[in-house]
Coordinates of C-alpha atoms in Angstrom, one line a residue:
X905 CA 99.8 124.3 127.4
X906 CA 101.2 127.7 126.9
X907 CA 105.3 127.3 125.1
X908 CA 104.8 123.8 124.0
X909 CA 105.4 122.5 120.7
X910 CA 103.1 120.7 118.9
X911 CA 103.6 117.1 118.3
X912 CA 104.7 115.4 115.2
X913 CA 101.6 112.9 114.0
X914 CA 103.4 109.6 113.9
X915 CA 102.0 108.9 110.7
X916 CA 103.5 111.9 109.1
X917 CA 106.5 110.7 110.3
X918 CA 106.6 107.2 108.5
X919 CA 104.9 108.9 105.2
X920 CA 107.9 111.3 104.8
X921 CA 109.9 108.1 104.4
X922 CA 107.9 105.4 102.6
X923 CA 109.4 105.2 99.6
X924 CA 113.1 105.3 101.3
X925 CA 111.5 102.7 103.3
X926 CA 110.2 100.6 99.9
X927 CA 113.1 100.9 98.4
X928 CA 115.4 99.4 100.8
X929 CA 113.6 96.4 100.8
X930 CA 114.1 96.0 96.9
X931 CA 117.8 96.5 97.9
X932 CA 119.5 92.8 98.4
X933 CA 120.3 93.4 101.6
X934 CA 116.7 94.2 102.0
X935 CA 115.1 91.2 100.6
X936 CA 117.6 88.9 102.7
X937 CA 116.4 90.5 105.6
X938 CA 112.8 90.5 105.0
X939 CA 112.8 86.3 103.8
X940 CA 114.7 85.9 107.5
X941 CA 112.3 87.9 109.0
X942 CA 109.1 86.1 107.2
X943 CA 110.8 83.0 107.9
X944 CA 111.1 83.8 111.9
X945 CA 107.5 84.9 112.3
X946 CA 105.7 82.4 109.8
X947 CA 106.0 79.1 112.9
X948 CA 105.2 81.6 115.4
X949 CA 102.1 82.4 113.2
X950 CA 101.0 78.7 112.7
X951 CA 100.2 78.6 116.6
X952 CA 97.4 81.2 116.4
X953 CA 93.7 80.4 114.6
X954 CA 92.9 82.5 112.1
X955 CA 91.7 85.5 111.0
X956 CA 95.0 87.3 111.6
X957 CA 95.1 90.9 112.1
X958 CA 97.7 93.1 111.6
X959 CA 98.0 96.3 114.1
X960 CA 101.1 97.7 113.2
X961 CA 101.7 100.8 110.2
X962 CA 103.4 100.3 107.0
X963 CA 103.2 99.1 103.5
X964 CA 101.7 95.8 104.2
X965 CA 104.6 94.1 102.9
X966 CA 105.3 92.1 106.1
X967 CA 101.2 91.0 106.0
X968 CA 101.4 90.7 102.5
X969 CA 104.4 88.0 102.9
X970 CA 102.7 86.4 105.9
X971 CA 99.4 86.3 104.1
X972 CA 97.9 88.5 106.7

Protein backbone atom coordinates (compact mmCIF):
# COMPACT_ATOMS: atom_id res chain seq x y z
CA UNK A 1 0.00 0.00 0.00
CA UNK A 2 0.91 3.56 -0.80
CA UNK A 3 3.11 5.39 2.58
CA UNK A 4 3.91 2.07 4.19
CA UNK A 5 7.15 1.04 5.25
CA UNK A 6 8.54 -1.98 4.33
CA UNK A 7 8.98 -4.67 6.83
CA UNK A 8 12.06 -5.79 8.56
CA UNK A 9 12.77 -9.70 7.42
CA UNK A 10 12.81 -11.39 10.88
CA UNK A 11 15.85 -13.18 9.89
CA UNK A 12 17.75 -10.01 9.30
CA UNK A 13 16.85 -9.16 12.57
CA UNK A 14 18.39 -12.11 14.49
CA UNK A 15 21.56 -12.13 12.02
CA UNK A 16 22.49 -8.51 13.03
CA UNK A 17 22.92 -9.96 16.53
CA UNK A 18 24.24 -13.56 16.32
CA UNK A 19 27.44 -13.15 17.53
CA UNK A 20 26.10 -10.76 20.54
CA UNK A 21 23.83 -13.53 20.89
CA UNK A 22 26.86 -16.38 20.85
CA UNK A 23 28.70 -14.65 23.00
CA UNK A 24 26.47 -14.32 25.88
CA UNK A 25 26.07 -17.75 26.11
CA UNK A 26 29.94 -18.25 26.58
CA UNK A 27 29.42 -15.66 29.34
CA UNK A 28 28.82 -17.58 32.90
CA UNK A 29 25.76 -16.28 33.39
CA UNK A 30 25.11 -17.62 29.97
CA UNK A 31 26.10 -21.13 30.40
CA UNK A 32 24.15 -21.38 33.82
CA UNK A 33 21.24 -20.44 32.05
CA UNK A 34 21.42 -22.47 29.09
CA UNK A 35 22.35 -26.02 31.50
CA UNK A 36 18.88 -24.89 33.41
CA UNK A 37 17.26 -24.44 30.42
CA UNK A 38 18.53 -27.91 28.77
CA UNK A 39 17.85 -29.40 31.99
CA UNK A 40 13.99 -28.10 31.98
CA UNK A 41 13.20 -29.25 28.41
CA UNK A 42 15.33 -32.57 28.29
CA UNK A 43 12.09 -34.78 30.62
CA UNK A 44 9.74 -32.84 28.67
CA UNK A 45 11.64 -34.22 25.55
CA UNK A 46 11.69 -37.93 26.75
CA UNK A 47 7.76 -38.01 26.36
CA UNK A 48 7.77 -37.58 22.62
CA UNK A 49 9.18 -40.56 19.98
CA UNK A 50 11.73 -39.60 18.03
CA UNK A 51 12.88 -37.99 15.22
CA UNK A 52 12.69 -34.56 16.92
CA UNK A 53 12.48 -31.51 14.84
CA UNK A 54 13.45 -28.31 15.73
CA UNK A 55 11.17 -25.29 14.20
CA UNK A 56 12.52 -22.46 15.85
CA UNK A 57 15.75 -19.96 14.39
CA UNK A 58 19.09 -19.79 15.89
CA UNK A 59 22.46 -21.25 16.27
CA UNK A 60 21.35 -24.71 16.95
CA UNK A 61 22.84 -24.61 20.26
CA UNK A 62 19.65 -25.36 22.15
CA UNK A 63 19.24 -28.69 19.48
CA UNK A 64 22.66 -29.22 19.61
CA UNK A 65 22.38 -29.61 23.71
CA UNK A 66 19.15 -31.52 23.33
CA UNK A 67 20.62 -33.74 20.67
CA UNK A 68 17.95 -32.44 18.25
Amino acid sequence: MPGERPRKDVGDAFNSYVDRYDAWYESLKGKALLATEVAALRPLLARFPHPYLEVGTGTGRFAEALGI
